[in-house]
Short mmCIF file of C-alpha atoms in Angstrom, two decimals:
data_model
loop_
_atom_site.label_atom_id
_atom_site.label_comp_id
_atom_site.label_asym_id
_atom_site.label_seq_id
_atom_site.Cartn_x
_atom_site.Cartn_y
_atom_site.Cartn_z
CA ASP A 1 2.33 6.06 34.58
CA THR A 2 2.04 5.73 30.79
CA GLU A 3 2.67 2.02 30.68
CA VAL A 4 0.53 -0.74 29.25
CA THR A 5 1.60 -4.16 30.49
CA GLN A 6 0.91 -7.49 28.83
CA THR A 7 1.37 -11.01 30.12
CA PRO A 8 2.74 -13.41 29.20
CA LYS A 9 5.51 -12.16 26.93
CA HIS A 10 5.67 -15.47 25.11
CA LEU A 11 3.12 -18.27 24.85
CA VAL A 12 3.29 -21.61 23.11
CA MET A 13 0.06 -23.55 22.98
CA GLY A 14 -1.36 -26.57 21.24
CA MET A 15 -4.46 -26.43 19.12
CA THR A 16 -6.59 -28.01 21.85
CA ASN A 17 -5.42 -25.74 24.66
CA LYS A 18 -7.24 -22.89 26.33
CA LYS A 19 -5.17 -19.91 27.35
CA SER A 20 -5.64 -16.23 28.11
CA LEU A 21 -3.69 -13.10 27.34
CA LYS A 22 -3.83 -10.25 29.83
CA CYS A 23 -3.43 -6.51 29.47
CA GLU A 24 -3.45 -3.81 32.12
CA GLN A 25 -3.24 -0.03 32.15
CA HIS A 26 -3.56 2.57 34.91
CA MET A 27 -3.81 5.72 32.84
CA GLY A 28 -7.56 6.04 33.31
CA HIS A 29 -8.15 5.26 29.65
CA ARG A 30 -11.65 4.02 28.88
CA ALA A 31 -10.89 2.63 25.42
CA MET A 32 -8.87 -0.55 25.05
CA TYR A 33 -7.89 -2.49 21.96
CA TRP A 34 -6.56 -5.83 20.77
CA TYR A 35 -4.46 -6.01 17.63
CA LYS A 36 -2.91 -8.96 15.81
CA GLN A 37 0.39 -8.50 13.99
CA LYS A 38 2.03 -11.05 11.71
CA ALA A 39 5.73 -10.82 10.92
CA LYS A 40 6.67 -7.90 8.67
CA LYS A 41 3.02 -6.77 8.52
CA PRO A 42 1.18 -3.88 10.16
CA PRO A 43 -1.05 -4.41 13.20
CA GLU A 44 -4.63 -5.37 12.41
CA LEU A 45 -7.43 -4.31 14.71
CA MET A 46 -9.36 -7.16 16.32
CA PHE A 47 -11.53 -5.67 19.08
CA VAL A 48 -12.31 -2.32 20.68
CA TYR A 49 -13.77 -1.82 24.14
CA SER A 50 -15.23 1.51 25.12
CA TYR A 51 -16.32 2.04 28.72
CA GLU A 52 -15.90 -1.71 29.30
CA LYS A 53 -18.33 -2.58 26.51
CA LEU A 54 -17.37 -4.25 23.26
CA SER A 55 -17.88 -1.63 20.58
CA ILE A 56 -16.03 -3.12 17.62
CA ASN A 57 -15.39 -6.71 16.57
CA GLU A 58 -13.56 -6.82 13.27
CA SER A 59 -15.08 -10.15 12.20
CA VAL A 60 -12.70 -12.07 14.41
CA PRO A 61 -13.25 -15.87 14.64
CA SER A 62 -15.03 -17.03 17.78
CA ARG A 63 -11.95 -18.94 18.94
CA PHE A 64 -10.81 -15.49 20.15
CA SER A 65 -12.98 -14.22 23.00
CA PRO A 66 -12.29 -10.81 24.53
CA GLU A 67 -13.26 -9.73 28.00
CA CYS A 68 -13.01 -6.42 29.83
CA PRO A 69 -13.63 -7.13 33.53
CA ASN A 70 -12.96 -3.54 34.61
CA SER A 71 -11.63 -0.25 33.30
CA SER A 72 -7.99 -1.26 33.79
CA LEU A 73 -7.98 -4.83 32.52
CA LEU A 74 -8.46 -6.46 29.16
CA ASN A 75 -8.25 -10.18 28.49
CA LEU A 76 -8.18 -12.24 25.33
CA HIS A 77 -9.28 -15.83 25.80
CA LEU A 78 -7.94 -18.31 23.29
CA HIS A 79 -9.42 -21.69 22.46
CA ALA A 80 -8.88 -24.20 19.66
CA LEU A 81 -6.48 -21.95 17.80
CA GLN A 82 -4.90 -22.77 14.47
CA PRO A 83 -1.19 -22.52 13.54
CA GLU A 84 -2.01 -19.51 11.35
CA ASP A 85 -3.06 -17.67 14.52
CA SER A 86 0.59 -17.51 15.55
CA ALA A 87 1.44 -13.82 15.76
CA LEU A 88 2.28 -10.92 18.05
CA TYR A 89 -0.84 -9.83 19.96
CA LEU A 90 -0.79 -6.21 20.97
CA CYS A 91 -2.95 -4.44 23.49
CA ALA A 92 -3.44 -0.70 23.45
CA SER A 93 -5.40 1.92 25.34
CA SER A 94 -6.48 5.49 24.80
CA GLN A 95 -8.95 8.11 25.85
CA VAL A 96 -12.32 7.73 24.17
CA SER A 97 -13.04 9.66 21.00
CA PHE A 98 -16.55 10.74 20.15
CA GLY A 99 -16.62 10.85 16.42
CA PRO A 100 -15.20 12.55 13.35
CA ALA A 101 -15.86 16.06 14.62
CA GLY A 102 -14.33 15.47 18.02
CA VAL A 103 -10.89 15.25 19.50
CA SER A 104 -8.92 12.10 18.81
CA TYR A 105 -6.17 10.63 20.88
CA GLU A 106 -3.03 8.61 20.48
CA GLN A 107 -2.92 5.02 21.56
CA TYR A 108 -0.50 3.56 24.05
CA PHE A 109 0.68 0.07 23.22
CA GLY A 110 1.92 -2.74 25.37
CA PRO A 111 4.99 -4.78 24.38
CA GLY A 112 2.84 -7.61 23.06
CA THR A 113 2.52 -11.34 23.58
CA ARG A 114 4.32 -13.52 21.08
CA LEU A 115 1.97 -16.45 20.49
CA THR A 116 2.99 -19.68 18.80
CA VAL A 117 0.34 -22.30 18.07
CA THR A 118 1.70 -25.80 17.48
CA SER B 1 -8.10 -3.68 5.96
CA GLN B 2 -5.14 -1.38 5.44
CA GLN B 3 -5.64 2.14 4.27
CA GLY B 4 -2.22 3.71 4.46
CA GLU B 5 0.52 2.84 2.05
CA GLU B 6 4.04 3.79 3.06
CA ASP B 7 6.79 4.59 0.66
CA PRO B 8 9.52 3.43 0.60
CA GLN B 9 9.10 -0.06 2.07
CA ALA B 10 12.70 0.05 3.26
CA LEU B 11 15.22 2.84 3.67
CA SER B 12 18.90 2.59 4.53
CA ILE B 13 20.88 5.69 5.46
CA GLN B 14 23.96 6.81 7.40
CA GLU B 15 23.88 8.48 10.78
CA GLY B 16 23.42 12.20 10.48
CA GLU B 17 21.40 12.00 7.28
CA ASN B 18 17.72 12.83 7.04
CA ALA B 19 15.08 10.16 6.47
CA THR B 20 11.81 10.85 4.70
CA MET B 21 8.89 8.45 4.64
CA ASN B 22 5.63 8.97 2.81
CA CYS B 23 2.14 7.69 3.46
CA SER B 24 -0.93 7.74 1.24
CA TYR B 25 -4.47 6.92 2.26
CA LYS B 26 -7.84 6.55 0.62
CA THR B 27 -10.72 7.83 2.75
CA SER B 28 -11.54 10.89 4.84
CA ILE B 29 -9.74 11.15 8.14
CA ASN B 30 -10.00 12.99 11.43
CA ASN B 31 -6.28 12.66 12.03
CA LEU B 32 -3.20 10.77 10.96
CA GLN B 33 -0.67 9.34 13.38
CA TRP B 34 2.85 8.00 13.09
CA TYR B 35 4.18 5.17 15.20
CA ARG B 36 7.56 3.53 15.60
CA GLN B 37 8.13 -0.14 16.29
CA ASN B 38 11.42 -1.64 17.29
CA SER B 39 11.88 -5.23 16.20
CA GLY B 40 9.17 -7.48 17.64
CA ARG B 41 8.08 -4.98 20.27
CA GLY B 42 5.13 -2.70 20.93
CA LEU B 43 4.43 0.47 19.01
CA VAL B 44 5.39 3.89 20.27
CA HIS B 45 3.35 6.92 19.31
CA LEU B 46 5.43 9.64 17.65
CA ILE B 47 3.10 12.35 16.48
CA LEU B 48 -0.55 13.06 15.67
CA ILE B 49 -1.60 15.56 13.02
CA ARG B 50 -5.22 16.58 12.68
CA SER B 51 -6.99 16.97 9.36
CA ASN B 52 -7.06 20.76 9.69
CA GLU B 53 -3.29 20.94 10.27
CA ARG B 54 -0.68 21.03 7.53
CA GLU B 55 2.57 20.63 9.41
CA LYS B 56 3.69 19.61 12.86
CA HIS B 57 7.04 19.35 14.58
CA SER B 58 8.26 17.32 17.54
CA GLY B 59 11.97 17.36 18.28
CA ARG B 60 13.74 15.93 15.23
CA LEU B 61 10.43 14.91 13.64
CA ARG B 62 8.50 16.90 11.09
CA VAL B 63 5.18 15.69 9.74
CA THR B 64 3.20 17.17 6.88
CA LEU B 65 -0.34 16.41 5.83
CA ASP B 66 -1.96 17.16 2.48
CA THR B 67 -5.62 16.19 2.68
CA SER B 68 -6.24 17.15 -0.95
CA LYS B 69 -3.71 14.54 -2.03
CA LYS B 70 -4.51 12.21 0.86
CA SER B 71 -0.86 11.97 1.76
CA SER B 72 1.50 12.59 4.65
CA SER B 73 5.23 12.58 5.12
CA LEU B 74 7.47 11.99 8.13
CA LEU B 75 10.91 13.56 8.16
CA ILE B 76 13.49 12.50 10.73
CA THR B 77 16.41 14.90 10.76
CA ALA B 78 19.97 14.11 11.84
CA SER B 79 19.19 10.42 12.17
CA ARG B 80 20.83 8.20 14.76
CA ALA B 81 21.44 4.46 14.92
CA ALA B 82 18.76 4.33 17.62
CA ASP B 83 16.19 5.49 15.03
CA THR B 84 16.48 2.09 13.36
CA ALA B 85 12.94 0.70 13.48
CA SER B 86 9.77 0.22 11.47
CA TYR B 87 7.62 3.29 11.04
CA PHE B 88 3.88 3.10 10.46
CA CYS B 89 1.35 5.71 9.56
CA ALA B 90 -2.15 5.14 10.88
CA THR B 91 -5.34 6.88 9.90
CA ASP B 92 -8.19 7.60 12.28
CA ALA B 93 -11.67 8.55 11.09
CA GLY B 94 -12.43 9.96 14.52
CA TYR B 95 -13.30 6.97 16.63
CA SER B 96 -9.73 6.11 17.65
CA THR B 97 -9.85 2.98 15.51
CA LEU B 98 -6.55 3.06 13.72
CA THR B 99 -5.93 1.64 10.28
CA PHE B 100 -2.22 1.10 9.77
CA GLY B 101 -0.21 1.33 6.62
CA LYS B 102 2.26 -1.34 5.60
CA GLY B 103 5.20 0.46 7.19
CA THR B 104 8.70 1.58 6.29
CA MET B 105 11.71 -0.26 7.69
CA LEU B 106 14.43 2.28 8.44
CA LEU B 107 18.03 1.21 8.94
CA VAL B 108 20.47 3.84 10.18
CA SER B 109 24.08 2.76 10.01
CA PRO B 110 26.77 4.28 12.26
#
C-alpha cells in the first residue's frame, strides 16, 4: 500500500473556528511532512516529523499546530486562521534520511486538503 | 524558500512530441527529484537522481544532472495528453527536506 490519505478533502472555516486536518500512511515511513501550496505556486515545507518527533518547523505561525500521535498519523490543528491561509495543504511521508552522505528517499504525497478561510 | 528554478514556466506541445524542462538550483545537493502534479491534486514522484549520477531513465522519462552547472533537465518522450500537468524539480540536501522549484506547466494537445 503506497497510499497517503488526507481528510477532509475540502474545508471551509471561519477565522474563529478550530479545525484539524488528518493524514495517514501505512507504508512504515517514519518521516512525515506538512506542506502548504498556494495556487500556481510550488509546495512550501511547513513541518517535518521524524520518528514521531518534530524535527523541523519552518517558522510557521503558531495558529498552525502539528501533532504526530503515532507512526502512521499526522494531524494539523488550525486555530484563528487568516484568509491568506487559504491554500492546498499537502501531507507526505518517506523513509528517514540520515544526512548528506546517506541515502535519500522519495516522498509520497496525499491528495491534499483544500482549505478556505472566510 | 525556493531553490529550484524551472524553465520554461509553461510549455505547450502536440501529442507525440518530446517535452524538455530545465531546472537550476543554487546550493549543494544530495539528490534532485522530479514530481508531477495534476491540477489541484497531490504530487507524484517521477524520478530521483543522486548527486553522483549524471543521467537516469524511467520509461519515457530521461533526467540529466550537471552538478558543476547546478542544473537538471527532464525529458518526456512521445508525450501523451495524459502527461498534461505541472512538473516540479525539488532539491534535497540529504535530510529529505525538499525545496521545490517554481514548476513548469505542460499542456499536451491531442
